[in-house]
Short mmCIF file of C-alpha atoms in Angstrom, two decimals:
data_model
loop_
_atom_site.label_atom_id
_atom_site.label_comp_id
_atom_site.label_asym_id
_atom_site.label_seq_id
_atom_site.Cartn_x
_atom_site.Cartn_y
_atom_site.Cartn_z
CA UNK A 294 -9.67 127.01 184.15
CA UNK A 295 -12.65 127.05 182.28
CA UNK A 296 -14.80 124.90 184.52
CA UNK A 297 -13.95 126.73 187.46
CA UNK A 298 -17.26 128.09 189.25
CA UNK A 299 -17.92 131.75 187.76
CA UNK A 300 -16.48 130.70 184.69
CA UNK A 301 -18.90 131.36 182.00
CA UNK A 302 -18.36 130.35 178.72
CA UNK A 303 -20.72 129.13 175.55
CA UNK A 304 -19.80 125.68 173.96
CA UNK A 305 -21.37 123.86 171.34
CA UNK A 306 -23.55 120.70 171.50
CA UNK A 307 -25.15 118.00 169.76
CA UNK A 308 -28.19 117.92 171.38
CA UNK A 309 -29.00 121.56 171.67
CA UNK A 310 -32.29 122.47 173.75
CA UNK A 311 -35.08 124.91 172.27
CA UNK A 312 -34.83 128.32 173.97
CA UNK A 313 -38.34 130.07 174.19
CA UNK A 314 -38.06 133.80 173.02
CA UNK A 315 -38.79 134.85 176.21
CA UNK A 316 -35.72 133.38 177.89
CA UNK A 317 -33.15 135.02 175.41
CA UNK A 318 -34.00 138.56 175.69
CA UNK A 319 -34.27 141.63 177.99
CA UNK A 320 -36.16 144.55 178.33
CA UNK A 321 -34.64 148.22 178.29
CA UNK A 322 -35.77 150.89 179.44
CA UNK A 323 -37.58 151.20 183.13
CA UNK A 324 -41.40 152.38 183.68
CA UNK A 325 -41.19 155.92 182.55
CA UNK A 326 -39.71 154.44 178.92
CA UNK A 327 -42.05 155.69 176.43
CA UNK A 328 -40.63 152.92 173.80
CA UNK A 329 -38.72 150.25 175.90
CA UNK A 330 -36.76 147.94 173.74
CA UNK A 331 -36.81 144.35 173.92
CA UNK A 332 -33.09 143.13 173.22
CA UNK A 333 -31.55 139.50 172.87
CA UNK A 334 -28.67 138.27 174.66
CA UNK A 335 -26.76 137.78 171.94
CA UNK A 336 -26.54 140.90 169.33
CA UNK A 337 -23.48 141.59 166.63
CA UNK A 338 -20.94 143.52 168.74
CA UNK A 339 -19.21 146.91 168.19
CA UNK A 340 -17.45 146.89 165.32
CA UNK A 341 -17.14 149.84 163.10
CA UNK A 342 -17.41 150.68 158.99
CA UNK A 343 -13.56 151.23 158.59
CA UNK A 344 -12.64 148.32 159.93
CA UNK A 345 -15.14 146.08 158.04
CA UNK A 346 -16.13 145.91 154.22
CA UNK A 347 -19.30 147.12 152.79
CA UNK A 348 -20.24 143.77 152.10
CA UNK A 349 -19.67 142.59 155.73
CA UNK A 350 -21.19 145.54 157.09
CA UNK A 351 -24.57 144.91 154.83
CA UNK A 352 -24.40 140.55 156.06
CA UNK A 353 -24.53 141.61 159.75
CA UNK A 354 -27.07 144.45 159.27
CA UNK A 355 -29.37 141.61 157.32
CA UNK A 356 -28.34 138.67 159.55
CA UNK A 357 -29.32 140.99 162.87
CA UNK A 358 -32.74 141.64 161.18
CA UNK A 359 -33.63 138.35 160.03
CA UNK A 360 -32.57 136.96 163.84
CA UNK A 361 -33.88 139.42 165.62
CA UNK A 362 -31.61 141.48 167.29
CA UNK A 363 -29.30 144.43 167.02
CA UNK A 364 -26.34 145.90 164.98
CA UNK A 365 -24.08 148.03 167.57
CA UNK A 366 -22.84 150.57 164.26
CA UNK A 367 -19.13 150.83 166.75
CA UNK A 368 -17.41 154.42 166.65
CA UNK A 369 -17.67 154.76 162.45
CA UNK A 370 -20.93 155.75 162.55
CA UNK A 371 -23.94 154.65 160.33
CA UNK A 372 -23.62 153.89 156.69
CA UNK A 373 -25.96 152.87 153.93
CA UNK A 374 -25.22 149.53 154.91
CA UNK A 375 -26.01 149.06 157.98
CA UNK A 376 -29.71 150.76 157.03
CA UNK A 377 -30.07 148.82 153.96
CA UNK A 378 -29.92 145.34 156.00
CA UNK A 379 -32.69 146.32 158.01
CA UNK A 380 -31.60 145.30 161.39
CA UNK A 381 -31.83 147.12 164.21
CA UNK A 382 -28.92 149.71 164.79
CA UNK A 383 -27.29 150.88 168.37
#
């Protein structure tokens, strides 16, 4: 049941609320991190080059830079895709 308590779950709305930057991202990295990373909650999940088209692959890339956040490349690797989009790659 998806309104049981520990249930979480993200559902649209029609009268969204403005989230401050601050609230939708964590830091990485602890006090001896010479280049912590500041990372959003939400991020484009694993998914790798054979599985997706070149064309997909370049969208999320360019969608994760202009929003903000991160690209995780999956087990494929990196291609020129993912680096021409500009977003941020894990």
């Amino acid at each position: 049941n998806v309104y049981d308590n520990g249930y979480e779950y993200a559902a649209h709305t029609l009268f969204p609320k403005e989230a401050s930057a601050l609230e939708s991202r964590v830091l990485i990295g602890g006090p001896d991190c010479q280049v912590p990373y500041s990372a959003d909650l939400l991020n484009v999940s694993a998914m790798s080059y054979g599985a997706l088209s070149a064309n997909a692959i370049l969208a999320l890339s360019t969608a994760a830079q202009k929003g903000d956040f991160y690209h995780n490349t999956g087990e494929g690797g990196m291609s020129r895709f993912h680096l021409e989009g500009g977003g941020a790659l894990a």
